[in-house]
Amino acid sequence: MRDEAAHARSLVLQVEGWQPHEAGQHVDVRLTAADGYQAQRSYSISSAPLASHAELLVDCVPDGEVSPYLTREARVGDRFELRGPIGGYFVWKPEYGGPLLLIAGGAGIAPLASILAHRAVAARCLPTQVLYSARTTQDIIFKERLEAWRRDDPALAVSFTLTRSAPADWTGYRRRIDAAMLREVSFEMSDMPLAYVCGPTTMVEAAADALVRVGYPAVRIRTERFGPSGESI
Amino acid sequence: MSVDDTSPVSRGFVGRGRATAHAERIPPGQHVTGDFPVLSAGPTPHTSLEQWSFALRHGTERIAEWSWSQFQTLKQTRLTADIHCVTKWSKLDTRWEGVTIDTLFEAAGLVASPTSYVMAYADGGYTTNLPVADLMNSRALIATKFDHSPLAPAHGGPARLVVPHLYFWKSAKWVRGLTFIAEDKPGFWESLGYHMYGDPWKEQRYSGD
């Protein structure tokens, strides 16, 4: 277990018979109370497909049911019922190529982290741009991981935008993602870039609409929207 | 996942989502939300009403087609229903208005369905397969209104299929027509590991359920 940001925690799970997943997929987690009551939710896998464990990112929804348990109650050694990996569209495989534009809002970085981890071993030279929108610097998840990848990879660029408040020395963007920002970070349309957008519904709607305005064909934009509850995928 | 007795108890998990008020209306593995989450695989299409049309097809043959204004002259039906998304949220008493498939059949002069299955197709390339029987007897709508207002693009406007008794991915957003097919075949999500039929009461989420 690892606290990643203000409200998010990574769960590293040892899964018996875990098979390599596809980068971008999720799993269903089911909890059972003493009286037999059950609740299940979906969480994105943030680890590399070839990793021997499954790392899930759980963003705590304050009035939620499963995420407060997983982020506050669960301890090392606890066991969970898992189903998956699930999902076959919001995935990236090396043969899909790129260049890749990966756009995340908040906890939406989780499936993109898996894609980046896969790319780092399977397609290291593939030009890739990450654009990550968070409320404040404290809300940036996997910041160190992203910066470590960027540090030793000239083909990878990472841009941040903060939507609520930014420190005085902040050099990144300070607004919601818009078409002008996408034009600055994006690739030439002639390079046939492939975009993945994951985050809260309103952010994904706005970013995907802006990508269409910038010139991305709809078929080159793959989206994963988290519902207003923050837990639906 | 089906509920069984072999699930280990999650230490310290109490659960707060027991829907005691409407427990009998919540399929297994679902929880009630007051929100209306949006789930789509790509950007939201924005089709103008002038360009919009809805067609019934059999193979490549067009049986009938309606423009937006023609569609509005068809008998409009209201449907209040609980909806269940495969991502585990359910929403109770959603209010839709639109045209039933029965009305479309009547308007197209179809006395019997040419085949037993249809593929619904939509702007953006989305498809989903359904048995015709599940669309008849006012169990399904081509909805153009939600909560008495025009359906928002993010929720599938100008028109979406609404088949509330199946998981909601079957209720294709931005629907533009139904094509009768001789044999059942998978649509978009069904070819990516989701169940061919999707009955929430049998928890038919993924292929093999």
Short mmCIF file of C-alpha atoms in Angstrom, two decimals:
data_model
loop_
_atom_site.label_atom_id
_atom_site.label_comp_id
_atom_site.label_asym_id
_atom_site.label_seq_id
_atom_site.Cartn_x
_atom_site.Cartn_y
_atom_site.Cartn_z
CA MET A 1 0.00 0.00 0.00
CA ARG A 2 1.23 3.42 -0.84
CA ASP A 3 -0.35 6.84 -0.40
CA GLU A 4 -0.07 8.57 -3.77
CA ALA A 5 -1.69 11.96 -3.24
CA ALA A 6 -4.16 13.72 -1.01
CA HIS A 7 -6.93 11.13 -1.41
CA ALA A 8 -5.45 8.29 -3.39
CA ARG A 9 -3.77 5.06 -2.43
CA SER A 10 -2.16 2.30 -4.44
CA LEU A 11 -2.96 -1.28 -3.51
CA VAL A 12 -0.38 -3.82 -4.62
CA LEU A 13 -2.04 -7.19 -4.88
CA GLN A 14 -0.50 -10.62 -5.20
CA VAL A 15 -2.94 -12.54 -7.33
CA GLU A 16 -2.79 -16.29 -7.67
CA GLY A 17 -2.52 -17.16 -11.36
CA TRP A 18 -2.35 -13.50 -12.43
CA GLN A 19 -1.91 -13.31 -16.18
CA PRO A 20 -0.45 -10.31 -17.96
CA HIS A 21 -3.22 -7.76 -18.50
CA GLU A 22 -3.49 -5.26 -21.33
CA ALA A 23 -2.34 -1.75 -20.49
CA GLY A 24 -5.43 0.31 -19.68
CA GLN A 25 -7.65 -2.45 -18.31
CA HIS A 26 -9.43 -2.53 -14.94
CA VAL A 27 -10.55 -5.13 -12.42
CA ASP A 28 -13.70 -5.52 -10.35
CA VAL A 29 -13.11 -5.67 -6.60
CA ARG A 30 -15.77 -7.29 -4.41
CA LEU A 31 -16.03 -6.79 -0.66
CA THR A 32 -18.16 -8.96 1.64
CA ALA A 33 -19.46 -7.84 5.05
CA ALA A 34 -19.88 -10.26 7.97
CA ASP A 35 -23.61 -10.58 7.27
CA GLY A 36 -23.00 -11.52 3.63
CA TYR A 37 -23.73 -8.08 2.16
CA GLN A 38 -21.51 -7.42 -0.85
CA ALA A 39 -20.38 -4.38 -2.77
CA GLN A 40 -18.28 -4.24 -5.90
CA ARG A 41 -16.55 -1.49 -7.85
CA SER A 42 -14.10 -1.22 -10.73
CA TYR A 43 -10.53 0.08 -10.35
CA SER A 44 -7.92 0.67 -13.02
CA ILE A 45 -4.70 -1.32 -13.03
CA SER A 46 -1.74 1.06 -12.88
CA SER A 47 1.08 -1.49 -13.03
CA ALA A 48 2.88 -2.72 -16.12
CA PRO A 49 1.25 -5.60 -18.01
CA LEU A 50 4.25 -7.85 -17.45
CA ALA A 51 4.53 -7.11 -13.71
CA SER A 52 4.11 -10.09 -11.40
CA HIS A 53 1.59 -8.22 -9.24
CA ALA A 54 -1.45 -6.04 -9.89
CA GLU A 55 -1.31 -2.48 -8.64
CA LEU A 56 -4.68 -0.75 -8.35
CA LEU A 57 -5.18 2.96 -7.81
CA VAL A 58 -8.06 3.81 -5.49
CA ASP A 59 -9.20 7.41 -5.23
CA CYS A 60 -11.19 7.97 -2.04
CA VAL A 61 -14.73 9.20 -2.63
CA PRO A 62 -15.61 10.72 0.78
CA ASP A 63 -19.24 9.53 0.79
CA GLY A 64 -18.41 6.35 -1.13
CA GLU A 65 -18.78 2.82 0.09
CA VAL A 66 -15.84 0.82 -1.21
CA SER A 67 -13.08 3.41 -1.74
CA PRO A 68 -13.07 4.73 1.89
CA TYR A 69 -12.63 1.13 3.03
CA LEU A 70 -9.83 0.41 0.56
CA THR A 71 -7.99 3.67 1.28
CA ARG A 72 -8.46 3.84 5.08
CA GLU A 73 -9.35 0.40 6.45
CA ALA A 74 -7.56 -2.12 4.31
CA ARG A 75 -4.20 -3.33 5.58
CA VAL A 76 -1.29 -5.31 4.22
CA GLY A 77 -2.26 -8.96 4.31
CA ASP A 78 -5.99 -8.45 3.69
CA ARG A 79 -7.55 -10.52 0.94
CA PHE A 80 -9.93 -9.33 -1.76
CA GLU A 81 -12.04 -10.96 -4.39
CA LEU A 82 -11.03 -9.78 -7.84
CA ARG A 83 -12.47 -10.29 -11.28
CA GLY A 84 -10.65 -9.37 -14.39
CA PRO A 85 -8.74 -7.96 -16.07
CA ILE A 86 -11.65 -6.36 -17.91
CA GLY A 87 -11.97 -3.96 -20.81
CA GLY A 88 -10.82 -4.27 -24.38
CA TYR A 89 -11.12 -0.81 -25.92
CA PHE A 90 -9.37 1.60 -23.60
CA VAL A 91 -6.13 -0.36 -23.97
CA TRP A 92 -2.86 0.24 -25.74
CA LYS A 93 -0.65 -2.40 -27.32
CA PRO A 94 2.72 -1.73 -28.99
CA GLU A 95 1.26 -2.64 -32.40
CA TYR A 96 -1.22 0.26 -32.07
CA GLY A 97 1.78 2.57 -32.38
CA GLY A 98 1.36 6.28 -31.96
CA PRO A 99 2.54 8.95 -31.41
CA LEU A 100 0.63 8.84 -28.14
CA LEU A 101 -1.16 11.72 -26.48
CA LEU A 102 -2.18 10.62 -22.98
CA ILE A 103 -4.53 13.01 -21.21
CA ALA A 104 -5.42 12.44 -17.55
CA GLY A 105 -7.60 14.16 -15.02
CA GLY A 106 -7.04 13.29 -11.36
CA ALA A 107 -7.14 9.54 -10.74
CA GLY A 108 -7.54 9.06 -14.50
CA ILE A 109 -3.75 8.78 -14.60
CA ALA A 110 -4.02 5.14 -13.41
CA PRO A 111 -4.64 3.31 -16.71
CA LEU A 112 -2.31 5.74 -18.47
CA ALA A 113 0.45 4.85 -15.97
CA SER A 114 0.06 1.24 -17.05
CA ILE A 115 0.32 2.30 -20.70
CA LEU A 116 3.44 4.36 -19.91
CA ALA A 117 5.01 1.46 -18.01
CA HIS A 118 4.32 -0.83 -20.95
CA ARG A 119 5.65 1.70 -23.43
CA ALA A 120 8.85 2.09 -21.36
CA VAL A 121 9.75 -1.54 -22.01
CA ALA A 122 7.98 -2.29 -25.30
CA ALA A 123 8.14 0.91 -27.36
CA ARG A 124 10.63 3.21 -25.67
CA CYS A 125 11.25 5.45 -28.67
CA LEU A 126 7.58 6.07 -29.40
CA PRO A 127 6.97 9.84 -29.17
CA THR A 128 4.58 10.32 -26.29
CA GLN A 129 3.09 13.38 -24.65
CA VAL A 130 1.34 13.27 -21.28
CA LEU A 131 -0.98 16.09 -20.28
CA TYR A 132 -2.11 15.76 -16.68
CA SER A 133 -4.77 17.97 -15.12
CA ALA A 134 -5.01 18.10 -11.33
CA ARG A 135 -6.53 20.52 -8.86
CA THR A 136 -3.35 21.30 -6.92
CA THR A 137 0.21 19.95 -6.76
CA GLN A 138 -0.88 17.79 -3.79
CA ASP A 139 -3.41 16.09 -6.06
CA ILE A 140 -0.88 14.97 -8.66
CA ILE A 141 -0.73 11.17 -8.52
CA PHE A 142 2.43 9.26 -9.58
CA LYS A 143 4.37 12.55 -9.84
CA GLU A 144 7.71 10.91 -9.05
CA ARG A 145 7.03 8.00 -11.37
CA LEU A 146 6.16 10.38 -14.22
CA GLU A 147 9.22 12.53 -13.62
CA ALA A 148 11.49 9.49 -13.44
CA TRP A 149 10.17 8.23 -16.77
CA ARG A 150 10.56 11.65 -18.31
CA ARG A 151 14.10 12.11 -16.94
CA ASP A 152 15.64 9.24 -18.87
CA ASP A 153 13.47 9.25 -21.98
CA PRO A 154 13.86 12.00 -24.60
CA ALA A 155 10.82 10.74 -26.53
CA LEU A 156 8.54 11.34 -23.54
CA ALA A 157 7.21 14.77 -22.56
CA VAL A 158 5.02 15.44 -19.53
CA SER A 159 2.97 18.60 -19.03
CA PHE A 160 0.90 19.46 -15.99
CA THR A 161 -1.98 21.85 -15.57
CA LEU A 162 -3.40 22.89 -12.21
CA THR A 163 -7.03 23.92 -12.14
CA ARG A 164 -7.53 25.18 -8.58
CA SER A 165 -4.37 26.65 -7.14
CA ALA A 166 -0.70 26.66 -8.08
CA PRO A 167 2.45 27.57 -6.14
CA ALA A 168 4.15 30.86 -7.01
CA ASP A 169 7.02 29.13 -8.80
CA TRP A 170 4.74 26.87 -10.88
CA THR A 171 5.84 26.73 -14.50
CA GLY A 172 3.09 24.50 -15.86
CA TYR A 173 -0.37 25.44 -17.09
CA ARG A 174 -2.93 26.95 -14.72
CA ARG A 175 -6.30 26.28 -16.32
CA ARG A 176 -8.63 23.57 -17.49
CA ILE A 177 -7.60 21.68 -20.62
CA ASP A 178 -8.68 23.52 -23.75
CA ALA A 179 -8.02 23.45 -27.50
CA ALA A 180 -5.22 26.04 -27.29
CA MET A 181 -3.37 23.89 -24.73
CA LEU A 182 -3.86 20.79 -26.85
CA ARG A 183 -2.46 22.56 -29.90
CA GLU A 184 0.67 23.39 -27.90
CA VAL A 185 1.31 19.88 -26.57
CA SER A 186 -0.11 17.80 -29.40
CA PHE A 187 1.53 16.28 -32.42
CA GLU A 188 1.02 17.20 -36.06
CA MET A 189 -2.15 15.61 -37.40
CA SER A 190 -0.06 14.23 -40.28
CA ASP A 191 1.70 12.00 -37.70
CA MET A 192 -1.67 10.30 -37.05
CA PRO A 193 -1.47 10.57 -33.25
CA LEU A 194 -3.56 8.34 -31.02
CA ALA A 195 -5.17 9.95 -27.96
CA TYR A 196 -6.28 8.37 -24.70
CA VAL A 197 -8.32 10.50 -22.32
CA CYS A 198 -9.24 9.34 -18.80
CA GLY A 199 -10.70 11.24 -15.89
CA PRO A 200 -13.90 12.73 -14.51
CA THR A 201 -16.78 13.00 -16.97
CA THR A 202 -16.76 16.77 -17.42
CA MET A 203 -13.00 16.86 -17.97
CA VAL A 204 -13.11 14.00 -20.50
CA GLU A 205 -16.06 15.54 -22.34
CA ALA A 206 -14.24 18.88 -22.61
CA ALA A 207 -10.88 17.38 -23.60
CA ALA A 208 -12.37 14.99 -26.17
CA ASP A 209 -14.45 17.80 -27.72
CA ALA A 210 -11.32 19.97 -27.85
CA LEU A 211 -9.36 17.15 -29.53
CA VAL A 212 -12.04 16.94 -32.23
CA ARG A 213 -11.73 20.71 -32.74
CA VAL A 214 -7.95 20.42 -32.98
CA GLY A 215 -8.43 17.89 -35.77
CA TYR A 216 -8.29 14.45 -34.16
CA PRO A 217 -10.58 12.00 -35.96
CA ALA A 218 -13.08 10.47 -33.49
CA VAL A 219 -11.63 7.02 -34.12
CA ARG A 220 -8.22 8.22 -32.84
CA ILE A 221 -9.66 9.31 -29.48
CA ARG A 222 -10.27 6.64 -26.85
CA THR A 223 -11.99 7.76 -23.69
CA GLU A 224 -12.68 6.39 -20.24
CA ARG A 225 -15.03 8.53 -18.17
CA PHE A 226 -15.29 8.22 -14.41
CA GLY A 227 -18.84 8.95 -13.32
CA PRO A 228 -19.71 11.81 -10.96
CA SER A 229 -19.43 9.29 -8.14
CA GLY A 230 -15.76 9.16 -9.08
CA GLU A 231 -15.76 5.41 -8.91
CA SER A 232 -17.52 4.29 -12.05
CA ILE A 233 -15.32 3.51 -14.96
CA MET B 1 -19.75 -12.41 -10.29
CA SER B 2 -22.60 -14.25 -8.72
CA VAL B 3 -23.31 -14.04 -5.04
CA ASP B 4 -22.21 -17.19 -3.33
CA ASP B 5 -21.40 -18.42 0.14
CA THR B 6 -17.71 -18.91 -0.45
CA SER B 7 -16.73 -15.23 -0.51
CA PRO B 8 -14.33 -14.42 2.32
CA VAL B 9 -15.46 -11.72 4.72
CA SER B 10 -13.55 -8.48 4.17
CA ARG B 11 -12.16 -7.64 7.61
CA GLY B 12 -13.75 -4.45 8.94
CA PHE B 13 -16.03 -3.93 5.95
CA VAL B 14 -19.51 -2.97 7.10
CA GLY B 15 -21.04 -1.64 3.93
CA ARG B 16 -23.31 1.35 3.77
CA GLY B 17 -25.02 0.82 0.47
CA ARG B 18 -27.78 -1.54 1.53
CA ALA B 19 -30.74 -0.21 -0.42
CA THR B 20 -33.33 -1.25 2.12
CA ALA B 21 -36.02 1.01 0.66
CA HIS B 22 -35.91 -0.53 -2.82
CA ALA B 23 -33.87 -3.69 -2.30
CA GLU B 24 -36.14 -5.72 -4.58
CA ARG B 25 -35.41 -3.32 -7.44
CA ILE B 26 -31.61 -3.56 -7.27
CA PRO B 27 -30.03 -6.42 -9.27
CA PRO B 28 -27.11 -8.32 -7.70
CA GLY B 29 -23.82 -6.42 -7.57
CA GLN B 30 -25.45 -3.04 -8.25
CA HIS B 31 -25.73 0.08 -6.08
CA VAL B 32 -28.07 3.03 -6.44
CA THR B 33 -26.77 6.39 -7.59
CA GLY B 34 -28.58 9.69 -7.73
CA ASP B 35 -26.16 10.92 -10.39
CA PHE B 36 -26.29 10.07 -14.05
CA PRO B 37 -22.76 8.93 -14.90
CA VAL B 38 -21.58 9.19 -18.51
CA LEU B 39 -19.72 6.30 -20.10
CA SER B 40 -18.62 6.27 -23.74
CA ALA B 41 -15.65 4.91 -25.63
CA GLY B 42 -14.88 8.07 -27.62
CA PRO B 43 -15.79 11.71 -28.04
CA THR B 44 -19.43 12.74 -27.97
CA PRO B 45 -20.81 13.17 -31.52
CA HIS B 46 -22.79 16.33 -32.17
CA THR B 47 -25.22 15.55 -34.97
CA SER B 48 -27.47 18.41 -36.01
CA LEU B 49 -31.19 17.73 -36.16
CA GLU B 50 -31.17 18.63 -39.88
CA GLN B 51 -28.66 15.86 -40.55
CA TRP B 52 -30.27 13.35 -38.21
CA SER B 53 -32.37 10.46 -39.47
CA PHE B 54 -33.45 7.10 -38.16
CA ALA B 55 -33.71 4.01 -40.35
CA LEU B 56 -34.85 0.41 -40.20
CA ARG B 57 -32.80 -1.81 -42.48
CA HIS B 58 -32.75 -5.45 -43.45
CA GLY B 59 -29.26 -6.22 -44.63
CA THR B 60 -28.56 -3.49 -47.17
CA GLU B 61 -32.23 -2.86 -47.91
CA ARG B 62 -33.80 0.21 -46.31
CA ILE B 63 -37.24 -0.62 -44.95
CA ALA B 64 -38.08 2.84 -43.63
CA GLU B 65 -36.36 6.09 -42.73
CA TRP B 66 -37.53 9.14 -40.82
CA SER B 67 -36.07 12.63 -40.65
CA TRP B 68 -36.07 14.40 -37.29
CA SER B 69 -39.30 16.26 -38.09
CA GLN B 70 -40.98 13.11 -39.38
CA PHE B 71 -39.86 11.28 -36.24
CA GLN B 72 -41.58 13.91 -34.10
CA THR B 73 -44.93 13.19 -35.80
CA LEU B 74 -44.84 9.54 -34.67
CA LYS B 75 -46.74 8.63 -31.52
CA GLN B 76 -44.65 9.69 -28.51
CA THR B 77 -44.63 7.38 -25.51
CA ARG B 78 -43.42 7.95 -21.96
CA LEU B 79 -41.51 5.29 -20.09
CA THR B 80 -40.42 5.39 -16.45
CA ALA B 81 -37.92 2.70 -15.58
CA ASP B 82 -34.94 1.69 -13.44
CA ILE B 83 -31.68 1.47 -15.38
CA HIS B 84 -28.65 -0.65 -14.58
CA CYS B 85 -25.12 0.01 -15.86
CA VAL B 86 -22.61 -2.82 -16.08
CA THR B 87 -20.17 -0.59 -14.17
CA LYS B 88 -22.47 -1.31 -11.20
CA TRP B 89 -24.57 1.78 -10.74
CA SER B 90 -28.34 1.65 -10.96
CA LYS B 91 -30.62 4.64 -11.22
CA LEU B 92 -34.25 4.37 -10.21
CA ASP B 93 -37.32 5.90 -11.84
CA THR B 94 -35.63 7.47 -14.86
CA ARG B 95 -38.16 9.22 -17.09
CA TRP B 96 -37.86 8.93 -20.85
CA GLU B 97 -40.01 9.96 -23.79
CA GLY B 98 -39.78 8.88 -27.39
CA VAL B 99 -41.03 6.39 -29.93
CA THR B 100 -41.54 2.71 -29.15
CA ILE B 101 -40.19 0.10 -31.53
CA ASP B 102 -43.79 -1.15 -31.84
CA THR B 103 -44.75 2.28 -33.21
CA LEU B 104 -41.81 2.21 -35.65
CA PHE B 105 -42.84 -1.22 -36.91
CA GLU B 106 -46.40 0.02 -37.41
CA ALA B 107 -45.27 3.17 -39.19
CA ALA B 108 -42.97 1.10 -41.42
CA GLY B 109 -45.80 -1.30 -42.27
CA LEU B 110 -44.00 -4.24 -40.68
CA VAL B 111 -46.48 -6.79 -39.41
CA ALA B 112 -43.79 -9.23 -38.36
CA SER B 113 -40.10 -8.87 -37.74
CA PRO B 114 -37.99 -10.07 -40.71
CA THR B 115 -35.47 -11.70 -38.35
CA SER B 116 -35.09 -12.43 -34.65
CA TYR B 117 -32.13 -10.09 -33.98
CA VAL B 118 -31.12 -6.53 -34.70
CA MET B 119 -27.89 -4.61 -34.63
CA ALA B 120 -28.43 -1.08 -33.35
CA TYR B 121 -25.99 1.34 -34.89
CA ALA B 122 -25.07 4.84 -33.84
CA ASP B 123 -23.09 7.94 -34.70
CA GLY B 124 -19.48 7.41 -33.75
CA GLY B 125 -19.55 3.83 -35.01
CA TYR B 126 -21.03 2.23 -31.90
CA THR B 127 -23.09 -0.93 -32.39
CA THR B 128 -24.92 -3.33 -30.08
CA ASN B 129 -26.89 -6.48 -30.74
CA LEU B 130 -30.35 -7.27 -29.35
CA PRO B 131 -33.09 -9.86 -29.78
CA VAL B 132 -36.09 -8.23 -31.48
CA ALA B 133 -38.38 -9.71 -28.81
CA ASP B 134 -36.65 -7.55 -26.19
CA LEU B 135 -37.60 -4.41 -28.09
CA MET B 136 -41.32 -5.13 -28.52
CA ASN B 137 -44.40 -4.63 -26.35
CA SER B 138 -43.32 -1.17 -25.20
CA ARG B 139 -40.22 -2.51 -23.48
CA ALA B 140 -37.93 -0.23 -25.50
CA LEU B 141 -37.91 3.33 -26.82
CA ILE B 142 -35.98 5.48 -29.20
CA ALA B 143 -35.84 8.24 -26.60
CA THR B 144 -35.46 11.90 -27.48
CA LYS B 145 -36.32 13.32 -24.05
CA PHE B 146 -35.04 12.66 -20.54
CA ASP B 147 -36.85 14.18 -17.56
CA HIS B 148 -39.11 16.12 -19.97
CA SER B 149 -36.15 17.90 -21.62
CA PRO B 150 -34.35 17.20 -24.91
CA LEU B 151 -31.76 14.50 -24.36
CA ALA B 152 -28.29 16.04 -23.84
CA PRO B 153 -25.53 14.94 -26.27
CA ALA B 154 -23.42 13.44 -23.46
CA HIS B 155 -26.33 11.18 -22.56
CA GLY B 156 -26.95 10.13 -26.15
CA GLY B 157 -28.92 13.01 -27.65
CA PRO B 158 -30.51 13.75 -29.98
CA ALA B 159 -31.82 10.17 -29.65
CA ARG B 160 -30.78 7.00 -27.86
CA LEU B 161 -32.14 3.53 -27.60
CA VAL B 162 -33.53 2.76 -24.14
CA VAL B 163 -33.92 -0.91 -23.21
CA PRO B 164 -34.08 -0.66 -19.43
CA HIS B 165 -34.38 -4.37 -18.66
CA LEU B 166 -30.88 -5.03 -20.06
CA TYR B 167 -27.54 -3.56 -18.92
CA PHE B 168 -27.39 -0.02 -20.17
CA TRP B 169 -24.63 -0.47 -22.75
CA LYS B 170 -27.40 -2.09 -24.82
CA SER B 171 -29.20 1.28 -24.81
CA ALA B 172 -27.09 2.71 -27.63
CA LYS B 173 -26.47 6.46 -27.44
CA TRP B 174 -26.71 8.58 -30.61
CA VAL B 175 -28.68 5.75 -32.23
CA ARG B 176 -29.41 6.14 -35.93
CA GLY B 177 -31.05 2.89 -36.84
CA LEU B 178 -31.72 -0.78 -36.39
CA THR B 179 -30.56 -3.40 -38.88
CA PHE B 180 -32.29 -6.76 -38.86
CA ILE B 181 -29.75 -9.58 -38.85
CA ALA B 182 -30.41 -13.24 -39.54
CA GLU B 183 -28.20 -14.48 -36.73
CA ASP B 184 -27.08 -12.91 -33.49
CA LYS B 185 -23.61 -11.41 -33.69
CA PRO B 186 -21.59 -9.27 -31.29
CA GLY B 187 -21.65 -5.48 -31.40
CA PHE B 188 -18.95 -3.14 -30.07
CA TRP B 189 -18.70 -4.09 -26.38
CA GLU B 190 -19.91 -7.63 -27.01
CA SER B 191 -16.85 -8.25 -29.20
CA LEU B 192 -14.64 -6.86 -26.39
CA GLY B 193 -15.63 -9.38 -23.73
CA TYR B 194 -19.06 -8.21 -22.64
CA HIS B 195 -22.06 -10.50 -22.56
CA MET B 196 -24.12 -11.07 -25.71
CA TYR B 197 -27.45 -10.52 -23.89
CA GLY B 198 -26.74 -8.62 -20.64
CA ASP B 199 -29.54 -9.46 -18.20
CA PRO B 200 -28.72 -7.55 -14.98
CA TRP B 201 -30.86 -9.92 -12.86
CA LYS B 202 -28.67 -12.83 -13.99
CA GLU B 203 -25.58 -10.62 -13.69
CA GLN B 204 -24.61 -11.29 -17.30
CA ARG B 205 -21.81 -8.72 -17.35
CA TYR B 206 -19.07 -10.47 -19.27
CA SER B 207 -18.93 -13.30 -21.78
CA GLY B 208 -19.15 -16.56 -19.89
CA ASP B 209 -21.48 -15.19 -17.16
#
